[in-house]
Amino acid sequence: MSADVQETDRGTYPVRKRGGGRRPQVGKHLVLLCAALVSLFPFYWLLIMATSSSGEVFKFPPRLIPGTRLFENLGKVSDAVPLDATFVNSLVVAVSAVLLTGFLCSLGGFVFARMRFPGRDKLFGCVLATLVFPTGVSLAPSLQIYSHLGWINTFLPLIVPGAASAFGLFWMRQYAVSAIPYELIEAARLDGCGLLRMYWHVALPAMRPAIASFGIFTFMWSWNDYLWPLLVLNDPQKYTVPVALAQLKGAYGNIDYSVVTAGTLVGAIPLIVLFLFVRKWIFRNMVAGAVK
Amino acid sequence: MTKVVDTSMGASIPARPTARRPTTDGPRPAPGPSRPRRWRSYLASYLAISPFFVLFAVFGVFPLGIAAYLSLHTWDGIGTMHFVGFEQFHRLLEDSQFWQSLVTTIEIFAMSQAPMVVAALVAAFVLSSDRLRFRGVYQTVYFLPQVTSIVVIAIVFQSLFGGNFGMINRLLVSVGLPSVDWMASTWGANTMIALMIIWRGFGYLVIFFMAGMATIPPELYEAAELDGAGGPRKLWSITLPMMRPTIVFALLTGIVGGLQVFTEPQILGVSGTSVPGMTMMLLQYQYLGQSQSASVGADLGYASAIGWAVFALVTLASLGTLLMRRVTGHKEVI
């Protein structure tokens, strides 16, 4: 299934073959280009505003080329929020979430896929059943649990609860079923490997693509998460990037929008850069995870 | 191809995971291990999944019980808790702001999902054409908004739509139309929020639909071409019917996020008793006692009742989608 999606002569996707030779596909490119311009315009607009002065932002007709005031605007950002500290916070939260989720879900996925024990399928069914409950149901209770644990104003609510991800367990189990043959497990068992050594030496190498792609998605979700950081963090020094940007908008929104947009531009860049590096990987695995 | 349907169902209807048991059980080891050894190996498995299940029980299952308990009480989160029975749900039924938030949530969902699915289907169809150049570039550009934080998107869109000085209003005025106060009316706020959702989700759906289209056998298109079918005809008669399971799956996954819209209106400053842009999730947030701008008193019981209403809406929408699939699915090829 995933093999014929991935391996074709024309890149990632097999394409419809058409009869006839090359035809210029002006009409198609016109449609696609329009959509591309719409997709890019807000980024362009963000860049324009972030580099303008407050007076220029709302001038009409607007300026079309970026200005030179980016660093000046960024200087004012730090008056409202400690943006550099929030970057570190977001990075700490996202990396911890990736490591913990990746470990728990890959170990669980491997055990559910390749170990036999009583109640296995019932337990897995219970985990999947909770997927029908949206976040909205457990907002108030979860908040109370975190506050009872003394977790308010720490990063723990953003890292630990999400690690028991039903979706992650499902994803990893699916992949382990297709990637780890039983023969390998039996061979390792005959060599006297215990479960943890089997996980480390057999499952982990075989599941690397699934772990990496799930890790990338977890990183992006965690980095962009807004609701939970907003609910549990009150100290500006502890804010993650999205909460800090919202705070910046609250502080500067009515005074100088170019300052808000300068911070916003800087806040948006890390994930865009990460995405450009791993985009082929994302396209392939997002599809494999969803369609497979 | 059957596999496509099979697993997507597994992801969305978790009630039938045991159906896969035969495929996961491999050949049993020839000489069965002795009893104590078998239990030791069971024990290792249980220990290995225990950290996951401890977290899962504490943060995944336990809150659901508390949510049920809280919704029968009234509590500001600090003082004493009072049992009120089903009073919170009764209050829900009589709260006009709640009903308006329900309508707003559904309107935003419809206004965003329908155009987004159609646009993404067309774009995916065109992008799947043979010998198309720059396919990767288009995909990358379309996907960029998806990796951008909703906070960032809301800040940019507000500067485009906002006030008298926003770009859109300046353009409207310059061609002789009246400027629009987008956040003052329900339809204005809904339009703005739906546009943000479409802009962000479009690229994801394009990639998703392209993968679905890649599984359609090319022979079908060749046969249609022999019959003289053009592009639109092929999209309508071959791609769409073959894509039905993929589209249904996309809708099912879109429901959970699409009915829990929170960040966009929150950043746009919707709060308190205002109606335009007040979604159910944002209304629930007003009662959590965390928002400085909330003009209503904190009541975690009422917040939980709203939470259950969100759950009911998501469940109904999912069941409706599945039912629609069953009703219209009689021609299904798969």
XYZ file of C-alpha atoms in Angstrom:
626
model
C 0.000 0.000 0.000
C 2.544 2.556 1.039
C 5.084 1.150 -1.393
C 3.097 1.971 -4.489
C 2.320 5.402 -3.130
C 5.950 6.197 -2.601
C 7.915 4.603 -5.366
C 7.145 5.894 -8.805
C 9.168 7.361 -11.586
C 7.669 10.786 -11.094
C 8.394 11.618 -7.518
C 6.233 10.924 -4.542
C 2.901 10.427 -6.208
C 1.947 8.194 -9.066
C 0.182 10.330 -11.583
C -2.558 9.861 -14.066
C -1.101 8.895 -17.379
C -2.479 10.815 -20.281
C -2.266 9.929 -23.900
C -0.433 12.245 -26.276
C 2.774 14.172 -25.957
C 3.676 17.253 -23.965
C 1.058 19.897 -23.949
C 1.730 23.220 -22.362
C -0.344 23.213 -19.206
C -0.869 26.944 -18.929
C -4.429 26.686 -17.651
C -3.468 24.281 -14.880
C -0.546 26.408 -13.791
C -2.764 29.456 -13.774
C -5.163 27.776 -11.326
C -2.367 26.421 -9.166
C -0.527 29.728 -9.194
C -3.603 31.621 -7.988
C -3.918 29.231 -5.047
C -0.203 29.597 -4.355
C -0.470 33.400 -4.299
C -3.357 33.203 -1.840
C -1.321 30.836 0.338
C 1.720 33.100 0.278
C 0.079 36.513 0.533
C -0.415 36.583 4.331
C 3.267 35.717 4.803
C 4.249 38.501 2.433
C 1.934 40.897 4.230
C 3.424 39.842 7.564
C 6.904 40.582 6.246
C 5.838 43.991 4.933
C 4.230 45.025 8.206
C 7.046 43.694 10.371
C 9.562 45.829 8.514
C 7.481 49.008 8.404
C 7.033 51.776 10.920
C 3.760 52.102 12.784
C 2.639 54.943 10.520
C 3.338 53.011 7.351
C 1.420 49.886 8.385
C -2.004 51.303 7.683
C -1.079 53.639 4.818
C -3.032 53.211 1.629
C -2.006 52.260 -0.967
C 0.264 49.983 1.096
C 3.965 49.682 0.494
C 4.914 46.740 -1.629
C 8.524 46.088 -0.709
C 9.776 45.294 2.784
C 11.113 48.231 4.783
C 14.143 48.423 7.022
C 12.641 48.771 10.471
C 12.553 45.103 11.484
C 15.234 45.315 14.170
C 13.889 48.548 15.536
C 10.473 46.889 15.903
C 12.004 43.796 17.433
C 13.692 45.947 20.045
C 10.306 47.176 21.203
C 8.999 43.587 21.332
C 11.270 42.797 24.255
C 9.663 45.623 26.241
C 6.398 43.674 26.296
C 7.439 40.015 26.311
C 10.765 38.204 26.764
C 10.674 36.646 23.313
C 14.073 34.950 23.563
C 13.079 33.209 26.803
C 9.818 32.035 25.251
C 11.740 30.469 22.382
C 13.767 28.442 24.852
C 10.557 27.491 26.687
C 8.848 26.332 23.508
C 11.921 24.349 22.522
C 12.191 22.672 25.937
C 8.487 21.784 25.926
C 8.436 20.510 22.341
C 11.623 18.445 22.619
C 10.553 16.889 25.937
C 7.122 16.101 24.519
C 8.685 14.476 21.449
C 11.066 12.331 23.502
C 8.517 11.179 26.074
C 5.701 10.581 23.574
C 8.053 8.873 21.144
C 9.362 6.533 23.816
C 6.035 5.579 25.413
C 4.124 5.197 22.156
C 6.813 3.250 20.325
C 7.327 0.879 23.258
C 3.563 0.457 23.669
C 2.988 0.101 19.941
C 5.665 -2.567 19.708
C 4.300 -4.531 22.667
C 0.721 -4.338 21.377
C 1.807 -5.390 17.899
C 4.178 -8.222 18.673
C 3.742 -9.509 22.231
C 0.998 -11.850 23.362
C -0.646 -11.405 26.738
C -4.146 -11.827 28.126
C -6.404 -8.820 27.617
C -4.201 -7.261 24.964
C -6.899 -6.487 22.427
C -9.329 -5.288 25.085
C -6.767 -2.853 26.472
C -5.975 -1.549 22.996
C -9.692 -1.170 22.295
C -10.098 0.866 25.492
C -7.353 3.262 24.385
C -8.875 3.695 20.944
C -12.335 4.222 22.419
C -11.162 7.391 24.166
C -10.438 8.948 20.762
C -14.149 9.764 20.537
C -13.859 12.169 23.484
C -12.792 15.610 22.269
C -10.508 17.843 24.347
C -13.497 20.023 25.138
C -14.958 17.466 27.536
C -12.013 17.285 29.897
C -10.913 20.931 29.917
C -12.168 21.840 33.402
C -11.326 18.498 35.086
C -7.817 18.325 33.611
C -7.145 21.847 34.810
C -8.228 20.816 38.304
C -5.986 17.735 38.219
C -2.969 19.832 37.204
C -3.649 22.308 39.946
C -3.960 19.502 42.533
C -0.630 18.098 41.369
C 0.919 21.553 41.743
C 1.624 21.650 38.015
C 0.188 25.101 37.315
C 2.862 27.403 35.948
C 5.149 24.492 35.077
C 5.762 22.807 31.730
C 4.615 19.404 33.005
C 0.949 19.698 31.858
C 2.241 20.448 28.364
C 4.556 17.429 28.278
C 3.329 14.544 30.434
C -0.425 14.075 29.762
C -0.014 14.207 25.995
C 2.595 11.432 26.121
C -0.142 8.820 26.573
C -1.434 9.596 23.102
C -4.052 7.164 21.807
C -3.346 8.342 18.294
C 0.395 7.808 18.767
C -0.119 4.306 20.118
C -2.351 3.460 17.150
C 0.158 4.900 14.681
C 3.113 3.013 16.193
C 1.238 -0.266 16.452
C 0.189 -0.031 12.815
C 3.759 0.524 11.778
C 5.198 -2.175 14.033
C 2.777 -4.727 12.565
C 4.048 -4.013 9.063
C 7.723 -3.472 9.880
C 8.693 -6.126 12.452
C 8.402 -9.715 11.265
C 7.631 -12.374 13.867
C 10.725 -14.306 12.795
C 12.893 -11.459 14.036
C 11.198 -11.539 17.430
C 11.552 -15.318 17.703
C 15.213 -15.137 16.726
C 15.857 -12.479 19.349
C 13.976 -14.518 21.925
C 16.055 -17.617 21.143
C 19.153 -15.481 21.647
C 17.864 -14.818 25.151
C 16.775 -11.210 24.635
C 14.367 -9.814 27.212
C 11.577 -7.484 26.187
C 13.477 -4.256 26.699
C 16.507 -5.481 24.774
C 14.206 -6.655 22.000
C 12.662 -3.177 21.921
C 16.043 -1.521 21.843
C 17.802 -3.759 19.317
C 14.967 -4.990 17.107
C 11.916 -2.744 17.354
C 13.568 0.662 17.598
C 15.677 0.336 14.428
C 12.751 -1.146 12.487
C 10.316 1.555 13.618
C 12.637 4.497 13.062
C 10.617 6.051 10.181
C 7.380 5.932 12.174
C 9.024 7.363 15.272
C 10.693 10.146 13.301
C 7.539 11.198 11.473
C 5.409 11.032 14.590
C 8.124 13.011 16.354
C 7.994 15.747 13.719
C 4.224 16.033 14.019
C 4.384 16.034 17.814
C 6.980 18.800 17.667
C 4.779 20.933 15.440
C 1.616 20.334 17.491
C 3.462 21.075 20.683
C 5.117 24.217 19.306
C 1.832 25.599 17.969
C -0.374 24.558 20.891
C -2.148 27.563 22.352
C -5.061 26.443 24.520
C -3.151 24.523 27.196
C -0.197 26.901 27.611
C -2.755 29.702 27.906
C -4.599 27.818 30.631
C -1.681 26.624 32.751
C 1.054 29.287 32.394
C 0.669 32.649 34.175
C 4.244 33.809 34.459
C 5.446 35.699 31.339
C 8.897 34.166 31.837
C 7.301 30.734 31.370
C 5.220 31.565 28.278
C 5.592 29.556 25.112
C 5.830 31.405 21.795
C 2.104 31.415 20.821
C 1.022 32.672 24.253
C 3.743 35.318 24.197
C 2.571 36.499 20.775
C -1.012 36.735 22.016
C 0.285 38.714 24.992
C 2.299 40.948 22.687
C -0.803 41.638 20.647
C -2.667 42.539 23.812
C 0.089 44.936 24.902
C 0.944 46.573 21.567
C -2.065 45.819 19.358
C -3.614 49.251 19.743
C -0.357 51.178 19.873
C 1.992 49.848 17.222
C 0.940 46.916 15.075
C 4.345 46.769 13.368
C 5.848 45.689 16.682
C 3.253 42.926 17.017
C 3.933 41.708 13.512
C 7.711 41.844 13.979
C 7.421 39.468 16.936
C 4.933 37.359 15.009
C 7.267 37.059 12.037
C 10.133 35.898 14.229
C 7.802 33.507 16.045
C 6.640 31.921 12.791
C 10.098 31.365 11.297
C 11.406 28.315 13.247
C 8.648 25.945 12.183
C 8.755 27.169 8.595
C 12.483 26.442 8.449
C 11.984 23.050 10.078
C 9.214 22.273 7.626
C 11.320 23.187 4.596
C 13.956 20.735 5.764
C 11.630 17.812 6.422
C 8.816 18.474 3.941
C 9.376 15.409 1.743
C 9.355 13.272 4.854
C 6.149 14.916 6.079
C 4.298 14.493 2.794
C 5.234 10.844 2.549
C 4.536 9.860 6.132
C 1.484 12.003 6.750
C -0.091 10.136 3.911
C 1.221 6.753 4.976
C -0.086 7.304 8.472
C -3.478 8.523 7.379
C -4.274 6.465 4.302
C -2.474 3.276 5.178
C -7.573 -0.212 -1.745
C -9.785 -2.080 0.645
C -7.138 -1.408 3.197
C -7.755 2.306 2.844
C -11.308 1.946 4.037
C -10.471 -0.621 6.615
C -7.918 1.311 8.600
C -9.536 4.665 8.317
C -12.557 3.088 9.879
C -10.387 1.648 12.583
C -9.115 5.110 13.371
C -12.488 6.703 13.525
C -14.672 4.001 15.011
C -12.580 2.584 17.751
C -15.301 0.164 18.691
C -14.073 -2.596 16.442
C -10.346 -2.941 16.915
C -10.615 -6.606 17.801
C -11.593 -7.348 14.232
C -7.927 -7.226 13.333
C -6.840 -9.920 15.673
C -6.298 -12.647 13.065
C -3.807 -10.560 11.125
C -1.742 -9.573 14.136
C -1.325 -12.985 15.682
C 1.617 -14.593 13.999
C 2.456 -18.245 13.934
C 2.526 -19.610 17.426
C 5.975 -20.750 18.547
C 6.263 -24.453 17.971
C 7.076 -25.709 21.465
C 4.944 -23.718 23.906
C 6.950 -22.242 26.751
C 6.258 -23.633 30.187
C 3.690 -21.946 32.420
C 5.957 -19.929 34.733
C 8.030 -18.719 31.786
C 4.915 -17.660 29.957
C 3.745 -15.625 32.929
C 7.125 -14.011 33.168
C 6.852 -12.921 29.582
C 3.325 -11.628 30.195
C 4.606 -9.708 33.177
C 7.303 -8.075 31.061
C 4.658 -6.953 28.570
C 2.421 -5.543 31.284
C 5.346 -3.715 32.846
C 6.370 -2.295 29.482
C 2.953 -0.781 28.794
C 2.327 0.268 32.387
C 3.871 3.782 32.154
C 1.642 4.510 29.171
C -1.415 3.187 30.962
C -0.725 5.009 34.213
C -0.614 8.316 32.322
C -3.547 7.252 30.218
C -5.654 6.425 33.279
C -4.751 9.597 35.165
C -4.948 12.093 32.277
C -7.125 10.337 29.718
C -9.847 8.419 31.579
C -10.002 9.963 35.065
C -10.851 13.491 33.753
C -13.866 12.053 31.935
C -15.243 10.777 35.239
C -14.548 14.134 36.884
C -16.233 15.889 33.973
C -19.383 13.884 34.616
C -19.152 14.602 38.359
C -18.469 18.328 37.902
C -21.370 18.785 35.523
C -23.748 17.846 38.378
C -22.298 20.546 40.628
C -21.720 24.231 40.743
C -18.239 25.324 41.758
C -16.141 28.426 41.220
C -12.952 26.401 41.593
C -12.056 27.871 45.007
C -14.980 27.729 47.443
C -17.211 24.806 48.308
C -18.843 22.664 45.691
C -22.630 22.378 45.614
C -24.550 19.476 44.185
C -27.242 20.718 41.810
C -28.270 17.579 39.930
C -29.052 18.257 36.298
C -29.519 21.972 36.922
C -26.441 22.870 34.796
C -27.894 21.106 31.771
C -31.211 22.811 32.401
C -29.368 26.127 32.500
C -27.679 25.167 29.231
C -31.049 24.741 27.545
C -32.210 28.187 28.663
C -28.971 30.054 28.008
C -29.447 31.998 24.780
C -25.704 32.684 24.552
C -25.086 28.945 24.572
C -27.554 28.349 21.726
C -26.000 31.174 19.763
C -22.554 29.672 20.319
C -23.868 26.335 19.080
C -25.167 27.990 15.905
C -21.903 29.925 15.473
C -19.878 26.730 15.870
C -21.947 24.904 13.258
C -21.939 27.883 10.885
C -18.172 28.247 11.052
C -17.798 24.509 10.513
C -20.018 24.527 7.425
C -18.541 27.746 6.043
C -15.001 26.425 6.367
C -15.203 22.696 5.603
C -17.379 22.745 2.493
C -15.374 25.280 0.424
C -12.100 23.852 1.707
C -12.921 20.278 0.672
C -14.106 21.381 -2.770
C -11.092 23.626 -3.383
C -8.677 20.972 -2.142
C -10.273 18.305 -4.361
C -9.913 20.480 -7.449
C -6.353 21.475 -6.563
C -5.370 17.876 -5.813
C -6.925 16.753 -9.098
C -5.009 19.351 -11.109
C -1.804 18.687 -9.166
C -2.080 14.976 -9.936
C -1.929 15.617 -13.684
C 0.727 13.773 -15.565
C 3.914 15.621 -16.501
C 3.096 18.607 -14.341
C 6.109 20.711 -13.456
C 6.755 22.334 -10.071
C 4.471 19.877 -8.301
C 6.704 19.811 -5.230
C 6.895 23.603 -5.116
C 3.106 23.940 -5.175
C 2.706 21.317 -2.466
C 5.253 23.049 -0.264
C 3.638 26.467 -0.698
C 0.156 25.129 0.041
C 1.368 23.362 3.152
C 3.197 26.353 4.661
C 0.110 27.771 6.454
C -0.439 24.365 8.069
C 2.820 24.639 10.032
C 2.031 28.190 11.093
C 0.570 28.811 14.531
C -3.081 29.860 14.582
C -2.039 32.779 16.773
C 0.224 34.046 13.990
C -2.543 33.580 11.440
C -5.093 35.430 13.568
C -2.713 38.362 14.081
C -2.090 38.684 10.339
C -5.758 38.282 9.395
C -6.818 40.848 11.931
C -4.504 43.408 10.383
C -5.981 42.608 6.971
C -9.620 42.768 8.083
C -9.469 44.987 11.126
C -10.854 48.469 11.698
C -11.027 51.273 9.192
C -7.362 50.947 8.324
C -7.256 47.262 7.429
C -6.248 46.409 3.888
C -9.585 44.837 2.978
C -11.631 47.806 4.134
C -9.300 50.244 2.385
C -9.784 48.262 -0.805
C -13.567 48.184 -0.335
C -13.670 51.933 0.219
C -11.374 52.654 -2.708
C -13.780 50.906 -5.089
C -16.724 52.785 -3.598
C -18.109 50.134 -1.248
C -18.806 50.720 2.437
C -16.199 49.417 4.866
C -17.205 46.468 7.022
C -16.762 46.060 10.761
C -16.046 42.341 10.516
C -16.168 41.488 14.199
C -19.412 43.373 14.851
C -21.733 41.025 12.997
C -22.159 37.282 13.243
C -21.694 36.677 9.540
C -18.644 38.957 9.407
C -16.927 37.171 12.285
C -17.897 33.763 10.902
C -16.537 34.677 7.468
C -13.251 35.892 8.882
C -12.762 32.820 11.084
C -13.796 30.431 8.305
C -11.305 32.081 5.940
C -8.524 31.520 8.462
C -9.463 27.867 8.844
C -9.618 27.363 5.093
C -6.315 29.112 4.538
C -4.604 26.941 7.120
C -6.218 23.587 6.320
C -6.230 23.684 2.520
C -2.677 22.390 2.020
C -3.148 19.469 4.373
C -6.242 18.315 2.497
C -4.516 18.713 -0.882
C -1.706 16.359 0.156
C -4.233 14.025 1.711
C -6.481 13.905 -1.366
C -3.510 13.464 -3.708
C -2.613 10.307 -1.826
C -6.175 9.071 -2.223
C -6.159 9.896 -5.928
C -2.891 8.034 -6.364
C -4.666 4.789 -5.516
C -7.174 5.137 -8.375
C -6.221 2.736 -11.177
C -5.066 4.729 -14.259
C -6.980 2.306 -16.514
C -10.214 3.987 -15.435
C -9.002 7.333 -16.766
C -7.711 5.752 -19.956
C -11.071 4.127 -20.594
C -12.820 7.441 -19.956
C -10.478 9.200 -22.364
C -11.304 6.656 -25.054
C -14.937 7.586 -24.482
C -13.992 11.219 -25.017
C -14.224 12.468 -21.435
C -12.460 15.746 -20.594
C -10.893 16.863 -17.309
C -14.032 18.030 -15.455
C -15.948 14.951 -16.572
C -13.210 12.659 -15.292
C -13.111 14.505 -11.978
C -16.887 14.135 -11.591
C -17.373 10.582 -12.837
C -14.210 8.797 -11.763
C -12.215 10.711 -9.173
C -15.085 11.744 -6.923
C -16.819 8.341 -6.657
C -13.485 6.595 -6.116
C -12.468 9.161 -3.531
C -15.553 8.808 -1.367
C -13.870 6.853 1.470
C -10.972 9.327 1.551
C -13.344 12.298 1.626
C -15.397 10.733 4.407
C -12.245 10.103 6.402
C -11.126 13.709 5.868
C -14.528 14.934 7.077
C -14.436 12.697 10.135
C -11.001 13.947 11.167
C -12.035 17.522 10.340
C -15.049 17.344 12.634
C -13.050 17.044 15.848
C -10.940 20.128 15.155
C -13.559 22.014 13.162
C -16.151 21.931 15.932
C -13.648 22.894 18.635
C -12.560 26.232 17.195
C -11.031 28.301 19.971
C -7.817 30.128 19.143
C -9.033 32.233 16.199
C -11.899 34.023 17.994
C -9.937 34.205 21.242
C -7.078 36.091 19.563
C -9.599 38.286 17.762
C -10.737 39.397 21.204
C -14.133 37.716 21.432
C -15.024 37.421 25.118
C -17.601 37.981 27.792
C -21.187 38.177 26.649
C -20.460 39.046 23.026
C -22.095 36.875 20.411
C -20.247 37.247 17.068
C -17.453 34.701 16.901
C -18.297 33.132 20.279
C -17.809 29.399 19.675
C -18.717 26.692 22.176
C -15.084 26.127 23.173
C -14.554 29.826 23.750
C -17.776 30.039 25.759
C -16.565 27.169 27.917
C -13.299 29.027 28.441
C -15.244 32.023 29.823
C -16.442 29.841 32.703
C -13.044 28.365 33.591
C -12.069 31.424 35.600
C -8.805 31.850 33.688
C -9.729 34.656 31.356
C -9.135 38.174 32.635
C -11.666 39.604 30.222
C -14.461 37.164 31.064
C -17.403 39.036 32.491
C -19.115 35.920 33.802
C -18.287 34.245 37.098
C -16.243 31.051 37.046
C -18.364 27.913 37.216
C -16.507 24.713 36.474
C -19.774 22.771 36.614
C -21.281 24.849 33.851
C -18.021 24.669 31.878
C -18.210 20.861 32.094
C -21.824 20.896 30.925
C -20.724 22.927 27.877
C -17.933 20.371 27.420
C -20.487 17.566 27.239
C -22.459 19.602 24.710
C -19.293 19.796 22.570
C -18.954 16.032 22.908
C -22.580 15.504 21.872
C -22.142 17.745 18.844
C -18.931 16.002 17.735
C -20.541 12.584 18.172
C -23.691 13.562 16.272
C -21.657 15.059 13.442
C -19.506 11.928 13.188
C -22.521 9.627 13.200
C -24.220 11.844 10.612
C -21.187 11.646 8.339
C -21.067 7.874 8.659
C -24.798 7.621 8.020
C -24.501 9.821 4.948
C -21.778 7.538 3.719
C -23.982 4.502 4.205
C -26.966 6.094 2.492
C -25.071 7.412 -0.519
C -22.573 4.579 -0.618
C -24.570 2.037 -2.589
C -22.515 2.664 -5.727
C -19.258 2.272 -3.896
C -16.718 0.408 -5.988
C -14.571 -0.623 -3.087
